[in-house]
Amino acid sequence: MVFDAEDLLDEMQYEFSKWELEAESESQTCTGCTCKVPNFFKSSPASFFNREIKSRMEKILDSLEFLSSQKDDLGLKNASGVGVGSELGSAVPQISQSTSSVVESDIYGRDEDKKMIFDWLTSDNGNPNQPSILSIVGMGGMGKTTLAQHVFNDPRIQEARFDVKAWVCVSDDFDAFRVTRTILEAITKSTDDSRDLEMVHGRLKEKLTGKRFLLVLDDVWNENRLKWEAVLKHLVFGAQGSRIIATTRSKEVASTMRSREHLLEQLQEDHCWKLFAKHAFQDDNIQPNPDCKEIGTKIVEKCKGLPLALKTMGSLLHDKSSVTEWKSILQSEIWEFSTERSDIVPALALSYHHLPSHLKRCFAYCALFPKDYVFDKECLIQLWMAEKFLQCSQQGKSPEEVGEQYFNDLLSRCFFQQSSNTKRTQFVMHDLLNDLARFICGDICFRLDGDQTKGTPKAPRHFSVAIEHVRYFDGFGTLCDAKKLRSYMPTSNKKNFDYFSSWGCNMSIHELVSKFKFLRVLSLSDCSNLREVPDSVGNLKYLHSLDLSNTDIEKLPESICSLYNLQILKLNGCNKLKELPSNLHKLTDLHRLELIDTGVRKVPAHLGKLKYLQVSMSPFKVGKSREFSIQQLGELNLHGSLSIQNLQNVESPSDALAVDLKNKTHLVKLKLEWDSDC
């Protein structure tokens, strides 16, 4: 019913925007003439609502009233602080954020573990014919990855004279070729799109022969010895003293790898308190209220020595100042949660339960991401915006600013953590939190990946496919019954992955548009056989985000200009796309237009008049005619990086001044280029 209400509101917004544009167009046409009464007076929004929407609205209101009348009978009470959507001004503390690596500045209770691993790394023991292997074994949330990261990044590792270091996240879909190729990519720090195993084997042999290497295989689940040996045979060329560290939840995995096993135990009591206090009070040496400390000690006991649970609970209690609030969390029934689903940690479920409702939706939506998926903060905020999760009630706050605050709130509560790569804007979710998001969503969010063990649910609202794991999916055909699907998007940790042809999709884009009329988010990025966008895309009246990046489309149909709810349009990497629809300025709600590495040289007229629009456009090639002049950039609210090429074609200083670069305050990088041959 909630989804139906949102559909109704979106349709009302669409029809109102359509009516406004038609009214404006007819008004301009009739200015200065003695024509008859314009059509827009004959068909007002009110008349539309009376004809088409009134009955649906009444039905929804009746349902809401019925549910409200059942509240007392069911024993439900109004929530007070827990799960209630708070305004942006509510007391949500800004906890200091982590650094640019997954590794935390402090690690508690693992000194002996680190010493043992360092001793093993620097010892001369081992088989001279293949690398020595150590498996760090422990349950989820125990800190295996954090420990391995601390070791991997420790300066003493450099003194151990490893010629090559590489970190690979393996996860639960163990494909020997994919893992081998990912190892090669981690070593060379470049993408390898080869599908030839012998070629990958040859390159890996070249990189490792005679070199002492350290390889970390994080989050290994494979218990098939033949699959492991298919990878190991490519790693035997390193020099003596080469080492492999694996992290895993399974002792059987350690046995499969014939590795030395190091069992990571729960933290001791004093270390548990220090880790908890660091997140609850921002200082592990602070002396808290005695009553809070007594309650906190009992909460720490319930975390059972699990570092992830301790961090999450500490972050939750950071903004709880009263003893009553602490006691309420201690006495929560959620501590008895999930005896049957042991992979859902009660402390994490409790932290989710105490999120404001607006953050609950944002976190749960991340169930669409596969485990170990590295996501970009800005892209996630754009998805939240497209799904209308952002409450823009504070005056002067843009949706992007609201999304930034939501993201930081979840980051401060340890629901997200920064990725270990060099980009400060990229993040990951812990596996256990990914499990929690998926558990919360049930069949609403359906993710097709290498971990899939059941069929498609009957009525999913959001769908994603992990394209590096699912290579032979039948495209959209599996979802034919999901008539009210709201999101379709591919996810991948690899760029430029040719997934569409590998799937052998049976459904055309026209069929997709016809079947899934309620889509809010549609991504066809990297779709290798997408060359034409049908006119029927204009029928997706609810669509808020459209991503056609890295496809071979040559033009966009004019019908796209009737997507009045569209907020985000991404066309990055569309090299064959030369121009945009002339009426793009009619998309009055458009917030984001991305044109990185496209063939577009002409900006549609009046585009700069869209008050919310942010444009990412690079490079821009100045033409010799006025049609392709540099003045086009003047009205645009440009963001990110901008490269302006062929500046020798600028005819006069006044044309250059018209670009108004001094007021493009959101540009972070500017490159100006002249053709030296002209």
PDB file of C-alpha atoms in Angstrom, residues 456-604:
ATOM      1  CA  THR A 456      13.090 -15.126  -8.319  1.00  0.00           C
ATOM      2  CA  PRO A 457      10.534 -13.884  -5.767  1.00  0.00           C
ATOM      3  CA  LYS A 458       7.056 -13.153  -7.084  1.00  0.00           C
ATOM      4  CA  ALA A 459       6.996  -9.396  -6.624  1.00  0.00           C
ATOM      5  CA  PRO A 460      10.412  -7.811  -6.051  1.00  0.00           C
ATOM      6  CA  ARG A 461      10.510  -4.030  -6.175  1.00  0.00           C
ATOM      7  CA  HIS A 462      14.256  -3.633  -6.637  1.00  0.00           C
ATOM      8  CA  PHE A 463      16.592  -5.855  -8.673  1.00  0.00           C
ATOM      9  CA  SER A 464      20.336  -6.014  -9.239  1.00  0.00           C
ATOM     10  CA  VAL A 465      22.565  -8.487 -11.014  1.00  0.00           C
ATOM     11  CA  ALA A 466      26.257  -8.998 -10.192  1.00  0.00           C
ATOM     12  CA  ILE A 467      27.500  -9.196 -13.740  1.00  0.00           C
ATOM     13  CA  GLU A 468      30.908 -10.733 -13.066  1.00  0.00           C
ATOM     14  CA  HIS A 469      29.267 -13.689 -11.319  1.00  0.00           C
ATOM     15  CA  VAL A 470      26.120 -14.232 -13.398  1.00  0.00           C
ATOM     16  CA  ARG A 471      27.230 -14.554 -16.992  1.00  0.00           C
ATOM     17  CA  TYR A 472      24.390 -16.601 -18.424  1.00  0.00           C
ATOM     18  CA  PHE A 473      21.326 -14.956 -16.902  1.00  0.00           C
ATOM     19  CA  ASP A 474      18.419 -14.733 -19.360  1.00  0.00           C
ATOM     20  CA  GLY A 475      18.188 -10.994 -18.955  1.00  0.00           C
ATOM     21  CA  PHE A 476      14.862  -9.513 -17.975  1.00  0.00           C
ATOM     22  CA  GLY A 477      12.840 -12.617 -18.784  1.00  0.00           C
ATOM     23  CA  THR A 478      13.201 -13.977 -15.254  1.00  0.00           C
ATOM     24  CA  LEU A 479      11.496 -10.847 -13.937  1.00  0.00           C
ATOM     25  CA  CYS A 480       8.481 -10.858 -16.232  1.00  0.00           C
ATOM     26  CA  ASP A 481       6.073 -11.290 -13.323  1.00  0.00           C
ATOM     27  CA  ALA A 482       7.535  -8.353 -11.397  1.00  0.00           C
ATOM     28  CA  LYS A 483       5.192  -5.836 -12.989  1.00  0.00           C
ATOM     29  CA  LYS A 484       5.867  -3.132 -10.402  1.00  0.00           C
ATOM     30  CA  LEU A 485       9.651  -3.375 -10.426  1.00  0.00           C
ATOM     31  CA  ARG A 486      11.165  -0.032  -9.382  1.00  0.00           C
ATOM     32  CA  SER A 487      14.906  -0.569  -9.828  1.00  0.00           C
ATOM     33  CA  TYR A 488      17.005  -2.485 -12.299  1.00  0.00           C
ATOM     34  CA  MET A 489      20.755  -2.119 -12.194  1.00  0.00           C
ATOM     35  CA  PRO A 490      23.889  -4.156 -12.835  1.00  0.00           C
ATOM     36  CA  THR A 491      26.633  -4.123 -10.211  1.00  0.00           C
ATOM     37  CA  SER A 492      30.276  -4.906 -10.770  1.00  0.00           C
ATOM     38  CA  ASN A 493      33.615  -4.300  -9.122  1.00  0.00           C
ATOM     39  CA  LYS A 494      35.200  -4.445 -12.574  1.00  0.00           C
ATOM     40  CA  LYS A 495      35.038  -1.686 -15.131  1.00  0.00           C
ATOM     41  CA  ASN A 496      34.090  -2.318 -18.768  1.00  0.00           C
ATOM     42  CA  PHE A 497      32.822  -5.835 -18.134  1.00  0.00           C
ATOM     43  CA  ASP A 498      31.049  -7.211 -21.182  1.00  0.00           C
ATOM     44  CA  TYR A 499      28.066  -8.712 -19.442  1.00  0.00           C
ATOM     45  CA  PHE A 500      25.157  -8.261 -21.815  1.00  0.00           C
ATOM     46  CA  SER A 501      26.355 -10.557 -24.599  1.00  0.00           C
ATOM     47  CA  SER A 502      27.446 -13.127 -22.011  1.00  0.00           C
ATOM     48  CA  TRP A 503      23.947 -13.301 -20.659  1.00  0.00           C
ATOM     49  CA  GLY A 504      22.174 -13.878 -23.955  1.00  0.00           C
ATOM     50  CA  CYS A 505      19.228 -11.666 -22.934  1.00  0.00           C
ATOM     51  CA  ASN A 506      15.894 -12.533 -24.505  1.00  0.00           C
ATOM     52  CA  MET A 507      14.114  -9.238 -23.938  1.00  0.00           C
ATOM     53  CA  SER A 508      14.543  -6.099 -26.023  1.00  0.00           C
ATOM     54  CA  ILE A 509      14.674  -2.672 -24.432  1.00  0.00           C
ATOM     55  CA  HIS A 510      11.240  -1.937 -25.901  1.00  0.00           C
ATOM     56  CA  GLU A 511       9.839  -5.020 -24.144  1.00  0.00           C
ATOM     57  CA  LEU A 512      11.523  -3.938 -20.931  1.00  0.00           C
ATOM     58  CA  VAL A 513       9.887  -0.523 -21.073  1.00  0.00           C
ATOM     59  CA  SER A 514       6.507  -2.070 -21.862  1.00  0.00           C
ATOM     60  CA  LYS A 515       6.584  -4.576 -18.995  1.00  0.00           C
ATOM     61  CA  PHE A 516       8.119  -2.501 -16.213  1.00  0.00           C
ATOM     62  CA  LYS A 517       6.239   0.789 -16.303  1.00  0.00           C
ATOM     63  CA  PHE A 518       6.928   1.655 -12.655  1.00  0.00           C
ATOM     64  CA  LEU A 519      10.724   1.834 -12.910  1.00  0.00           C
ATOM     65  CA  ARG A 520      12.389   4.619 -10.908  1.00  0.00           C
ATOM     66  CA  VAL A 521      15.970   3.515 -11.506  1.00  0.00           C
ATOM     67  CA  LEU A 522      17.084   1.979 -14.804  1.00  0.00           C
ATOM     68  CA  SER A 523      20.737   1.303 -15.530  1.00  0.00           C
ATOM     69  CA  LEU A 524      21.852  -0.256 -18.808  1.00  0.00           C
ATOM     70  CA  SER A 525      25.459   0.862 -18.388  1.00  0.00           C
ATOM     71  CA  ASP A 526      28.064  -1.232 -20.232  1.00  0.00           C
ATOM     72  CA  CYS A 527      25.334  -2.969 -22.231  1.00  0.00           C
ATOM     73  CA  SER A 528      27.417  -4.083 -25.208  1.00  0.00           C
ATOM     74  CA  ASN A 529      24.599  -4.507 -27.730  1.00  0.00           C
ATOM     75  CA  LEU A 530      22.596  -1.411 -26.824  1.00  0.00           C
ATOM     76  CA  ARG A 531      22.772   0.823 -29.880  1.00  0.00           C
ATOM     77  CA  GLU A 532      19.338   2.407 -29.974  1.00  0.00           C
ATOM     78  CA  VAL A 533      16.969   3.735 -27.329  1.00  0.00           C
ATOM     79  CA  PRO A 534      13.345   3.243 -28.408  1.00  0.00           C
ATOM     80  CA  ASP A 535      10.780   6.052 -28.385  1.00  0.00           C
ATOM     81  CA  SER A 536       8.788   4.029 -25.850  1.00  0.00           C
ATOM     82  CA  VAL A 537      11.274   5.019 -23.125  1.00  0.00           C
ATOM     83  CA  GLY A 538       9.176   8.175 -22.880  1.00  0.00           C
ATOM     84  CA  ASN A 539       6.392   6.068 -21.342  1.00  0.00           C
ATOM     85  CA  LEU A 540       8.383   5.523 -18.137  1.00  0.00           C
ATOM     86  CA  LYS A 541       6.608   8.381 -16.390  1.00  0.00           C
ATOM     87  CA  TYR A 542       7.916   7.369 -12.938  1.00  0.00           C
ATOM     88  CA  LEU A 543      11.587   7.190 -14.010  1.00  0.00           C
ATOM     89  CA  HIS A 544      13.965   9.242 -11.846  1.00  0.00           C
ATOM     90  CA  SER A 545      17.378   7.897 -12.894  1.00  0.00           C
ATOM     91  CA  LEU A 546      18.566   6.639 -16.300  1.00  0.00           C
ATOM     92  CA  ASP A 547      22.124   5.400 -16.845  1.00  0.00           C
ATOM     93  CA  LEU A 548      23.157   4.554 -20.413  1.00  0.00           C
ATOM     94  CA  SER A 549      26.903   4.951 -19.865  1.00  0.00           C
ATOM     95  CA  ASN A 550      29.455   3.057 -21.961  1.00  0.00           C
ATOM     96  CA  THR A 551      27.007   1.982 -24.645  1.00  0.00           C
ATOM     97  CA  ASP A 552      27.024   2.434 -28.421  1.00  0.00           C
ATOM     98  CA  ILE A 553      23.945   4.636 -28.633  1.00  0.00           C
ATOM     99  CA  GLU A 554      24.196   7.302 -31.339  1.00  0.00           C
ATOM    100  CA  LYS A 555      21.227   9.434 -30.316  1.00  0.00           C
ATOM    101  CA  LEU A 556      18.493   9.811 -27.745  1.00  0.00           C
ATOM    102  CA  PRO A 557      14.853   9.977 -28.824  1.00  0.00           C
ATOM    103  CA  GLU A 558      12.977  13.239 -28.288  1.00  0.00           C
ATOM    104  CA  SER A 559      10.491  11.233 -26.207  1.00  0.00           C
ATOM    105  CA  ILE A 560      13.044  11.226 -23.401  1.00  0.00           C
ATOM    106  CA  CYS A 561      12.126  14.887 -22.905  1.00  0.00           C
ATOM    107  CA  SER A 562       8.722  13.801 -21.594  1.00  0.00           C
ATOM    108  CA  LEU A 563      10.252  12.041 -18.570  1.00  0.00           C
ATOM    109  CA  TYR A 564       9.205  14.892 -16.294  1.00  0.00           C
ATOM    110  CA  ASN A 565      10.236  13.077 -13.108  1.00  0.00           C
ATOM    111  CA  LEU A 566      13.774  12.389 -14.377  1.00  0.00           C
ATOM    112  CA  GLN A 567      16.431  13.670 -11.980  1.00  0.00           C
ATOM    113  CA  ILE A 568      19.598  11.881 -13.127  1.00  0.00           C
ATOM    114  CA  LEU A 569      20.798  11.166 -16.681  1.00  0.00           C
ATOM    115  CA  LYS A 570      24.183   9.497 -17.164  1.00  0.00           C
ATOM    116  CA  LEU A 571      25.737   9.185 -20.608  1.00  0.00           C
ATOM    117  CA  ASN A 572      29.418   8.781 -19.714  1.00  0.00           C
ATOM    118  CA  GLY A 573      31.544   6.956 -22.266  1.00  0.00           C
ATOM    119  CA  CYS A 574      28.926   7.157 -25.048  1.00  0.00           C
ATOM    120  CA  ASN A 575      31.516   7.970 -27.710  1.00  0.00           C
ATOM    121  CA  LYS A 576      29.083   7.689 -30.625  1.00  0.00           C
ATOM    122  CA  LEU A 577      26.569  10.094 -29.097  1.00  0.00           C
ATOM    123  CA  LYS A 578      26.981  13.439 -30.889  1.00  0.00           C
ATOM    124  CA  GLU A 579      24.031  15.512 -29.707  1.00  0.00           C
ATOM    125  CA  LEU A 580      21.295  15.707 -27.103  1.00  0.00           C
ATOM    126  CA  PRO A 581      17.548  16.111 -27.660  1.00  0.00           C
ATOM    127  CA  SER A 582      16.654  19.746 -28.312  1.00  0.00           C
ATOM    128  CA  ASN A 583      13.906  19.862 -25.666  1.00  0.00           C
ATOM    129  CA  LEU A 584      15.984  18.524 -22.794  1.00  0.00           C
ATOM    130  CA  HIS A 585      15.311  21.776 -20.939  1.00  0.00           C
ATOM    131  CA  LYS A 586      11.741  20.566 -20.380  1.00  0.00           C
ATOM    132  CA  LEU A 587      13.041  18.173 -17.729  1.00  0.00           C
ATOM    133  CA  THR A 588      12.597  20.770 -15.019  1.00  0.00           C
ATOM    134  CA  ASP A 589      13.436  18.341 -12.201  1.00  0.00           C
ATOM    135  CA  LEU A 590      16.763  17.263 -13.721  1.00  0.00           C
ATOM    136  CA  HIS A 591      19.505  17.497 -11.081  1.00  0.00           C
ATOM    137  CA  ARG A 592      22.403  15.648 -12.666  1.00  0.00           C
ATOM    138  CA  LEU A 593      23.608  15.325 -16.272  1.00  0.00           C
ATOM    139  CA  GLU A 594      26.862  13.413 -16.833  1.00  0.00           C
ATOM    140  CA  LEU A 595      28.624  13.691 -20.195  1.00  0.00           C
ATOM    141  CA  ILE A 596      32.165  12.479 -19.487  1.00  0.00           C
ATOM    142  CA  ASP A 597      33.969  11.175 -22.600  1.00  0.00           C
ATOM    143  CA  THR A 598      31.083  11.513 -25.038  1.00  0.00           C
ATOM    144  CA  GLY A 599      30.929  12.868 -28.567  1.00  0.00           C
ATOM    145  CA  VAL A 600      28.507  15.644 -27.574  1.00  0.00           C
ATOM    146  CA  ARG A 601      29.687  19.060 -28.758  1.00  0.00           C
ATOM    147  CA  LYS A 602      26.473  21.053 -28.739  1.00  0.00           C
ATOM    148  CA  VAL A 603      24.538  21.929 -25.601  1.00  0.00           C
ATOM    149  CA  PRO A 604      20.756  22.213 -26.132  1.00  0.00           C
TER     150      PRO A 604
END
